[in-house]
Amino acid sequence: MNIDLLKRLCETPGVPGREERVRALIEKEVVGLFDEVRTDAMGSLICRRSPRPASRKGAKVAKNERGRPTRVALLCHMDEIGFYVRHIDEKGYIRVAPAGGFDTRNLFSRRVKLVTKTGDLDAVMNPGGRPIHISTDEDRKKIPDVKELIVDTGLPAEEVKKRVRIGDFLVYNDPFMLLGSGKNPANGKAVSKAMDNRVACWLGIEAVRQIEDEGKGHAAEVIVIFTTQEEVGLRGAKTAATAVGCDIGIGIDVTLSCDTPGVPADEAVTDHGKGFGLHVMDSSFISDHQLLDDVEGVAKKNKIPYQRTILLRGGQDGAAAQQSGTGARAVGIVVGTRYIHTTAEMIDLKDLAAARNVLAAWLPTIA
Ligand SMILES: [Zn+2]
């Protein structure tokens, strides 16, 4: 299991609208896996792999009733939630605008990385106000608004003004971490600030790599789209999916795993370690029921663990694919994630492997 790739994807900063470093990393990783790789106007990376006869069996690639191969798009968003620099005050403190949905209860005292034109800066982010020693009872109960957060680079004001511009961006700065793994890391958990959604970037690469390594043929055209600006409204996926004109769209993303104390079992969405999530619906789209059955059948046949999931609120790129052009059949393949949209997003690596394995097993069967 290529855990090093997941670590590199997770530790690369890229907020909505500024995915270029993540894209550059992926572009290097996919060399040799696709026939055509291009970047569209919104920055999405579109990687197309033509149908392949099975190398060992020499089977012919079948044409379907469309007179052309079925076009399957996997949508994997590259952006992570983060902040843009909105204001720099006379003392050099920075105020921010959020890019993506934050629960500000998780934003006390964070280490951040500020990405500027002249290089990355380490900094800390705190709500303005008094520390515990001198705070009032009232202060302590308050949950800060994003607009009250201040970023402190430790640099003199003139230096900050020279190096930082309105529109520069920042992300959490915490290292990728493996937990509970014992001798085999792949049996444990992984933690990072950006599992949402570098998990999907990893799957878009590794599922195709597995098909390639196993010499499996596929009759469908497989297009992996690494999309932009998902966290602010599936924006990159809308245009990229329209450009590609897919027949089947697979939205790959994380989903909730609230199998932790304080949440009733009926709201858990997924349980960690019980397999990939087969996404039935969320508030942005309802999966094609036949595709759900198809994926389920492949999972059962190959003994890949899975769980059907419904997310009451939230959306993902599968919705953009479904409603692109004249419409497409869509389904979601998701990975349960604890502590989502925090710097401690945690996945079970067995669930990640299951998601990769089902994609690598299913894509070659699509006629
Ligand atoms: Zn996501």
Short mmCIF file of C-alpha atoms and ligand atoms in Angstrom, two decimals:
data_model
loop_
_atom_site.label_atom_id
_atom_site.label_comp_id
_atom_site.label_asym_id
_atom_site.label_seq_id
_atom_site.Cartn_x
_atom_site.Cartn_y
_atom_site.Cartn_z
CA MET A 1 0.00 0.00 0.00
CA ASN A 2 1.46 3.31 -1.12
CA ILE A 3 1.13 5.16 2.21
CA ASP A 4 3.97 7.50 1.29
CA LEU A 5 1.87 8.87 -1.60
CA LEU A 6 -1.06 9.51 0.77
CA LYS A 7 1.27 11.35 3.15
CA ARG A 8 2.68 13.54 0.38
CA LEU A 9 -0.81 14.31 -0.96
CA CYS A 10 -2.08 15.20 2.52
CA GLU A 11 0.85 17.42 3.42
CA THR A 12 0.70 19.47 0.23
CA PRO A 13 -1.24 22.71 0.78
CA GLY A 14 -4.14 23.45 -1.61
CA VAL A 15 -7.32 25.36 -0.76
CA PRO A 16 -10.23 25.93 -3.17
CA GLY A 17 -8.88 27.98 -6.06
CA ARG A 18 -5.26 27.21 -5.18
CA GLU A 19 -4.87 23.53 -5.96
CA GLU A 20 -1.82 23.99 -8.21
CA ARG A 21 0.71 22.25 -5.95
CA VAL A 22 -1.50 19.22 -5.45
CA ARG A 23 -2.11 19.10 -9.19
CA ALA A 24 1.65 19.22 -9.92
CA LEU A 25 2.23 16.32 -7.52
CA ILE A 26 -0.52 14.24 -9.16
CA GLU A 27 0.70 15.06 -12.67
CA LYS A 28 4.07 13.50 -11.80
CA GLU A 29 2.47 10.45 -10.18
CA VAL A 30 0.21 9.55 -13.11
CA VAL A 31 2.94 9.42 -15.77
CA GLY A 32 2.43 6.24 -17.82
CA LEU A 33 -1.08 5.51 -16.49
CA PHE A 34 -3.09 7.66 -18.93
CA ASP A 35 -3.12 8.43 -22.66
CA GLU A 36 -3.93 12.09 -22.24
CA VAL A 37 -3.50 14.46 -19.31
CA ARG A 38 -4.66 18.07 -19.47
CA THR A 39 -5.61 20.93 -17.18
CA ASP A 40 -8.83 22.82 -17.87
CA ALA A 41 -9.57 26.52 -17.38
CA MET A 42 -10.65 26.04 -13.75
CA GLY A 43 -7.54 24.04 -12.90
CA SER A 44 -9.03 20.54 -12.85
CA LEU A 45 -6.66 17.83 -14.07
CA ILE A 46 -8.39 15.58 -16.61
CA CYS A 47 -6.67 12.21 -17.15
CA ARG A 48 -8.04 9.98 -19.90
CA ARG A 49 -7.26 6.30 -20.33
CA SER A 50 -8.53 4.65 -23.53
CA PRO A 51 -10.09 1.18 -23.47
CA ARG A 52 -7.51 -1.58 -23.19
CA PRO A 53 -7.69 -5.20 -24.25
CA ALA A 54 -6.62 -7.44 -21.39
CA SER A 55 -2.89 -7.80 -21.98
CA ARG A 56 -2.69 -11.45 -21.02
CA LYS A 57 -5.88 -12.59 -22.71
CA GLY A 58 -5.74 -10.39 -25.81
CA ALA A 59 -9.51 -9.83 -25.70
CA LYS A 60 -11.02 -7.32 -28.13
CA VAL A 61 -12.42 -4.05 -26.82
CA ALA A 62 -16.17 -4.10 -27.35
CA LYS A 63 -18.16 -1.14 -28.62
CA ASN A 64 -21.51 -0.56 -26.93
CA GLU A 65 -24.80 0.60 -28.44
CA ARG A 66 -23.53 4.20 -28.49
CA GLY A 67 -21.03 3.22 -31.15
CA ARG A 68 -18.28 4.37 -28.84
CA PRO A 69 -16.95 3.10 -25.54
CA THR A 70 -18.82 3.98 -22.35
CA ARG A 71 -17.17 6.97 -20.71
CA VAL A 72 -16.68 6.59 -16.97
CA ALA A 73 -15.48 9.58 -14.97
CA LEU A 74 -14.04 9.33 -11.46
CA LEU A 75 -14.25 12.67 -9.69
CA CYS A 76 -11.70 13.34 -6.97
CA HIS A 77 -11.46 16.82 -5.53
CA MET A 78 -8.01 18.22 -4.83
CA ASP A 79 -8.94 21.15 -2.59
CA GLU A 80 -8.91 21.12 1.21
CA ILE A 81 -10.65 23.60 3.49
CA GLY A 82 -8.47 26.58 4.44
CA PHE A 83 -8.33 30.34 4.59
CA TYR A 84 -7.46 33.33 2.47
CA VAL A 85 -5.66 36.39 3.86
CA ARG A 86 -8.28 39.14 4.05
CA HIS A 87 -6.57 41.94 5.99
CA ILE A 88 -3.19 42.83 7.49
CA ASP A 89 -3.30 45.34 10.36
CA GLU A 90 -0.73 47.97 11.36
CA LYS A 91 0.94 45.56 13.83
CA GLY A 92 1.24 42.80 11.22
CA TYR A 93 -1.60 40.60 12.47
CA ILE A 94 -3.51 38.88 9.70
CA ARG A 95 -7.29 38.41 9.46
CA VAL A 96 -8.71 35.66 7.27
CA ALA A 97 -11.69 34.65 5.13
CA PRO A 98 -12.73 30.96 5.22
CA ALA A 99 -12.66 28.80 2.09
CA GLY A 100 -14.89 25.87 3.01
CA GLY A 101 -17.04 24.92 5.98
CA PHE A 102 -15.41 25.30 9.39
CA ASP A 103 -16.70 24.49 12.84
CA THR A 104 -15.01 27.32 14.70
CA ARG A 105 -15.01 25.28 17.92
CA ASN A 106 -12.06 23.48 16.32
CA LEU A 107 -10.14 26.64 15.58
CA PHE A 108 -8.63 27.54 18.92
CA SER A 109 -4.84 27.78 18.82
CA ARG A 110 -3.82 26.19 15.52
CA ARG A 111 -0.47 25.95 13.82
CA VAL A 112 -0.81 27.09 10.23
CA LYS A 113 1.23 27.31 7.05
CA LEU A 114 0.92 30.52 5.09
CA VAL A 115 1.61 30.13 1.38
CA THR A 116 2.96 33.32 -0.23
CA LYS A 117 4.57 34.20 -3.52
CA THR A 118 7.96 34.48 -1.79
CA GLY A 119 7.68 31.15 0.07
CA ASP A 120 5.84 29.42 2.89
CA LEU A 121 5.68 30.94 6.38
CA ASP A 122 4.93 29.14 9.63
CA ALA A 123 2.43 30.93 11.85
CA VAL A 124 -0.17 30.41 14.57
CA MET A 125 -3.86 31.23 14.51
CA ASN A 126 -5.87 32.13 17.61
CA PRO A 127 -9.08 33.94 18.41
CA GLY A 128 -8.42 37.49 19.59
CA GLY A 129 -8.90 37.98 23.35
CA ARG A 130 -7.49 37.12 26.73
CA PRO A 131 -5.77 33.85 27.78
CA ILE A 132 -7.28 31.75 30.57
CA HIS A 133 -5.31 33.50 33.35
CA ILE A 134 -7.13 36.76 32.86
CA SER A 135 -10.30 35.78 31.01
CA THR A 136 -13.76 36.20 32.46
CA ASP A 137 -16.34 33.37 32.75
CA GLU A 138 -18.14 35.01 29.86
CA ASP A 139 -14.96 35.00 27.69
CA ARG A 140 -14.50 31.28 28.30
CA LYS A 141 -17.92 30.34 27.03
CA LYS A 142 -17.53 32.18 23.75
CA ILE A 143 -17.07 30.39 20.45
CA PRO A 144 -15.12 32.61 18.08
CA ASP A 145 -16.28 33.69 14.68
CA VAL A 146 -13.82 33.20 11.80
CA LYS A 147 -13.61 36.96 11.48
CA GLU A 148 -12.22 37.20 15.04
CA LEU A 149 -9.29 34.88 14.32
CA ILE A 150 -5.84 36.41 14.10
CA VAL A 151 -2.80 34.91 12.42
CA ASP A 152 0.55 35.75 13.99
CA THR A 153 3.69 35.11 11.93
CA GLY A 154 6.04 36.45 14.60
CA LEU A 155 7.52 38.80 12.00
CA PRO A 156 7.72 42.59 12.28
CA ALA A 157 4.79 44.40 10.63
CA GLU A 158 6.90 45.81 7.76
CA GLU A 159 8.20 42.35 6.95
CA VAL A 160 4.67 40.88 6.98
CA LYS A 161 3.44 43.62 4.67
CA LYS A 162 6.35 42.99 2.32
CA ARG A 163 5.87 39.23 2.15
CA VAL A 164 2.15 38.64 2.56
CA ARG A 165 -0.59 39.86 0.21
CA ILE A 166 -4.36 39.91 0.47
CA GLY A 167 -5.36 36.68 -1.31
CA ASP A 168 -2.47 34.55 -0.08
CA PHE A 169 -3.75 31.38 1.56
CA LEU A 170 -3.18 29.27 4.64
CA VAL A 171 -3.88 25.73 5.81
CA TYR A 172 -3.51 23.80 9.05
CA ASN A 173 0.08 22.77 9.61
CA ASP A 174 0.13 19.39 11.32
CA PRO A 175 2.06 16.31 10.19
CA PHE A 176 0.53 13.17 8.67
CA MET A 177 0.42 10.46 11.34
CA LEU A 178 -0.06 6.67 11.43
CA LEU A 179 -1.80 5.16 14.47
CA GLY A 180 -2.66 1.77 15.87
CA SER A 181 -0.79 -0.01 13.14
CA GLY A 182 1.40 -2.53 14.96
CA LYS A 183 3.76 -4.26 12.52
CA ASN A 184 1.73 -3.60 9.39
CA PRO A 185 0.87 0.10 8.95
CA ALA A 186 -1.87 -0.80 6.44
CA ASN A 187 -3.89 -2.40 9.27
CA GLY A 188 -4.00 0.83 11.24
CA LYS A 189 -5.36 4.34 10.96
CA ALA A 190 -4.01 7.46 9.31
CA VAL A 191 -4.55 11.03 10.49
CA SER A 192 -4.15 14.26 8.56
CA LYS A 193 -5.54 17.76 8.09
CA ALA A 194 -6.58 16.92 4.51
CA MET A 195 -7.94 13.36 4.30
CA ASP A 196 -10.86 15.29 2.76
CA ASN A 197 -10.12 14.78 -0.03
CA ARG A 198 -6.59 13.61 -0.73
CA VAL A 199 -8.01 10.16 0.02
CA ALA A 200 -9.84 10.43 -3.32
CA CYS A 201 -6.77 11.77 -5.13
CA TRP A 202 -4.93 8.69 -3.86
CA LEU A 203 -7.76 6.41 -4.99
CA GLY A 204 -7.93 8.00 -8.47
CA ILE A 205 -4.25 7.19 -8.94
CA GLU A 206 -3.93 3.88 -7.11
CA ALA A 207 -7.06 2.19 -8.51
CA VAL A 208 -5.86 2.83 -12.07
CA ARG A 209 -2.33 1.75 -11.10
CA GLN A 210 -3.76 -1.52 -9.77
CA ILE A 211 -5.62 -2.15 -13.05
CA GLU A 212 -2.42 -1.41 -14.96
CA ASP A 213 -0.23 -3.60 -12.70
CA GLU A 214 -2.64 -6.53 -12.90
CA GLY A 215 -2.78 -6.19 -16.71
CA LYS A 216 -6.58 -6.02 -16.63
CA GLY A 217 -8.37 -4.86 -19.74
CA HIS A 218 -11.33 -2.50 -19.74
CA ALA A 219 -13.91 -1.79 -22.42
CA ALA A 220 -14.84 1.61 -21.00
CA GLU A 221 -12.90 4.83 -21.36
CA VAL A 222 -11.72 5.66 -17.84
CA ILE A 223 -11.33 9.36 -17.09
CA VAL A 224 -10.06 10.46 -13.70
CA ILE A 225 -10.84 14.10 -13.04
CA PHE A 226 -8.96 15.71 -10.17
CA THR A 227 -11.33 18.60 -9.55
CA THR A 228 -11.04 22.05 -7.99
CA GLN A 229 -13.20 24.12 -5.62
CA GLU A 230 -15.42 21.29 -4.39
CA GLU A 231 -15.49 22.63 -0.85
CA VAL A 232 -17.13 25.86 -2.00
CA GLY A 233 -19.84 24.21 -4.15
CA LEU A 234 -18.60 21.49 -6.56
CA ARG A 235 -17.47 24.25 -8.90
CA GLY A 236 -14.61 22.59 -10.79
CA ALA A 237 -16.51 19.32 -11.20
CA LYS A 238 -19.43 21.06 -12.89
CA THR A 239 -17.35 22.37 -15.78
CA ALA A 240 -14.96 19.41 -16.06
CA ALA A 241 -17.77 16.82 -16.09
CA THR A 242 -19.56 18.83 -18.79
CA ALA A 243 -16.38 19.03 -20.88
CA VAL A 244 -15.77 15.29 -20.59
CA GLY A 245 -19.39 14.27 -21.27
CA CYS A 246 -19.39 11.13 -19.13
CA ASP A 247 -22.01 8.37 -19.20
CA ILE A 248 -21.21 7.27 -15.65
CA GLY A 249 -19.87 9.55 -12.92
CA ILE A 250 -18.29 8.20 -9.75
CA GLY A 251 -18.00 10.73 -6.94
CA ILE A 252 -15.10 9.71 -4.75
CA ASP A 253 -14.86 11.39 -1.40
CA VAL A 254 -14.74 10.94 2.33
CA THR A 255 -17.91 10.65 4.37
CA LEU A 256 -18.68 10.84 8.08
CA SER A 257 -17.66 8.14 10.48
CA CYS A 258 -19.34 9.10 13.73
CA ASP A 259 -18.77 5.72 15.40
CA THR A 260 -17.32 7.65 18.33
CA PRO A 261 -18.70 8.54 21.80
CA GLY A 262 -21.44 11.14 21.92
CA VAL A 263 -23.23 10.17 18.68
CA PRO A 264 -26.10 7.64 18.56
CA ALA A 265 -25.54 4.59 16.34
CA ASP A 266 -28.21 5.64 13.83
CA GLU A 267 -26.22 8.79 13.09
CA ALA A 268 -22.83 7.09 12.68
CA VAL A 269 -23.13 7.02 8.83
CA THR A 270 -20.19 4.56 8.66
CA ASP A 271 -18.22 2.40 11.08
CA HIS A 272 -14.44 2.53 10.84
CA GLY A 273 -12.83 -0.63 9.48
CA LYS A 274 -16.02 -2.14 8.06
CA GLY A 275 -15.16 -1.43 4.44
CA PHE A 276 -15.62 1.30 1.83
CA GLY A 277 -18.87 3.29 1.83
CA LEU A 278 -21.36 2.73 -0.97
CA HIS A 279 -22.97 6.15 -1.10
CA VAL A 280 -26.73 5.87 -1.59
CA MET A 281 -27.63 9.55 -1.14
CA ASP A 282 -26.79 12.88 0.41
CA SER A 283 -28.40 16.31 -0.02
CA SER A 284 -26.74 16.84 -3.42
CA PHE A 285 -27.56 13.61 -5.28
CA ILE A 286 -29.10 10.15 -5.17
CA SER A 287 -27.02 7.36 -6.64
CA ASP A 288 -28.30 5.31 -9.58
CA HIS A 289 -29.80 2.22 -7.93
CA GLN A 290 -28.59 -0.12 -10.67
CA LEU A 291 -25.03 1.14 -10.24
CA LEU A 292 -25.34 0.56 -6.49
CA ASP A 293 -26.31 -3.04 -7.21
CA ASP A 294 -23.46 -3.41 -9.72
CA VAL A 295 -20.83 -2.18 -7.25
CA GLU A 296 -22.34 -4.26 -4.46
CA GLY A 297 -22.22 -7.34 -6.68
CA VAL A 298 -18.54 -6.78 -7.49
CA ALA A 299 -17.74 -6.23 -3.81
CA LYS A 300 -19.50 -9.46 -2.79
CA LYS A 301 -17.91 -11.49 -5.58
CA ASN A 302 -14.43 -10.29 -4.65
CA LYS A 303 -15.05 -10.43 -0.87
CA ILE A 304 -14.35 -6.71 -0.48
CA PRO A 305 -15.94 -5.29 2.70
CA TYR A 306 -18.42 -2.45 2.20
CA GLN A 307 -21.22 -0.60 3.94
CA ARG A 308 -24.16 1.24 2.38
CA THR A 309 -24.26 4.84 3.55
CA ILE A 310 -26.64 7.78 3.60
CA LEU A 311 -25.49 11.26 4.55
CA LEU A 312 -28.35 13.49 5.68
CA ARG A 313 -26.57 16.74 4.91
CA GLY A 314 -23.65 17.43 2.60
CA GLY A 315 -22.75 17.10 -1.04
CA GLN A 316 -20.01 15.86 -3.30
CA ASP A 317 -18.78 15.89 -6.90
CA GLY A 318 -20.94 12.90 -7.94
CA ALA A 319 -23.84 15.39 -8.02
CA ALA A 320 -22.04 17.60 -10.54
CA ALA A 321 -21.35 14.60 -12.79
CA GLN A 322 -24.97 13.43 -12.56
CA GLN A 323 -26.32 16.83 -13.65
CA SER A 324 -23.66 17.67 -16.25
CA GLY A 325 -24.65 18.09 -19.89
CA THR A 326 -27.72 15.97 -20.61
CA GLY A 327 -27.14 13.99 -17.41
CA ALA A 328 -25.18 10.92 -16.38
CA ARG A 329 -25.71 7.91 -14.16
CA ALA A 330 -23.85 8.50 -10.92
CA VAL A 331 -22.77 6.71 -7.79
CA GLY A 332 -20.53 7.54 -4.83
CA ILE A 333 -17.63 5.54 -3.42
CA VAL A 334 -16.62 6.98 -0.06
CA VAL A 335 -14.28 6.40 2.86
CA GLY A 336 -15.54 6.88 6.42
CA THR A 337 -13.62 9.61 8.24
CA ARG A 338 -13.69 10.52 11.91
CA TYR A 339 -13.34 14.13 13.09
CA ILE A 340 -14.04 15.48 9.61
CA HIS A 341 -13.16 19.09 8.75
CA THR A 342 -10.65 19.25 11.59
CA THR A 343 -6.88 18.93 11.60
CA ALA A 344 -7.31 15.39 13.00
CA GLU A 345 -9.28 13.72 10.18
CA MET A 346 -8.83 9.97 10.69
CA ILE A 347 -9.38 7.09 8.27
CA ASP A 348 -8.99 3.35 8.65
CA LEU A 349 -6.49 2.23 6.01
CA LYS A 350 -8.41 -1.03 5.52
CA ASP A 351 -11.41 1.01 4.33
CA LEU A 352 -9.14 2.88 1.93
CA ALA A 353 -7.76 -0.39 0.53
CA ALA A 354 -11.32 -1.70 0.11
CA ALA A 355 -12.29 1.41 -1.90
CA ARG A 356 -9.26 0.97 -4.16
CA ASN A 357 -9.91 -2.75 -4.61
CA VAL A 358 -13.56 -2.33 -5.55
CA LEU A 359 -12.74 0.36 -8.12
CA ALA A 360 -9.96 -1.79 -9.61
CA ALA A 361 -12.35 -4.77 -9.77
CA TRP A 362 -15.44 -2.89 -11.00
CA LEU A 363 -14.06 -0.56 -13.72
CA PRO A 364 -12.85 -3.46 -15.93
CA THR A 365 -16.36 -5.00 -15.87
CA ILE A 366 -18.17 -1.91 -17.22
CA ALA A 367 -19.28 -2.61 -20.79
ZN ZN B 1 -14.69 16.26 0.24
#
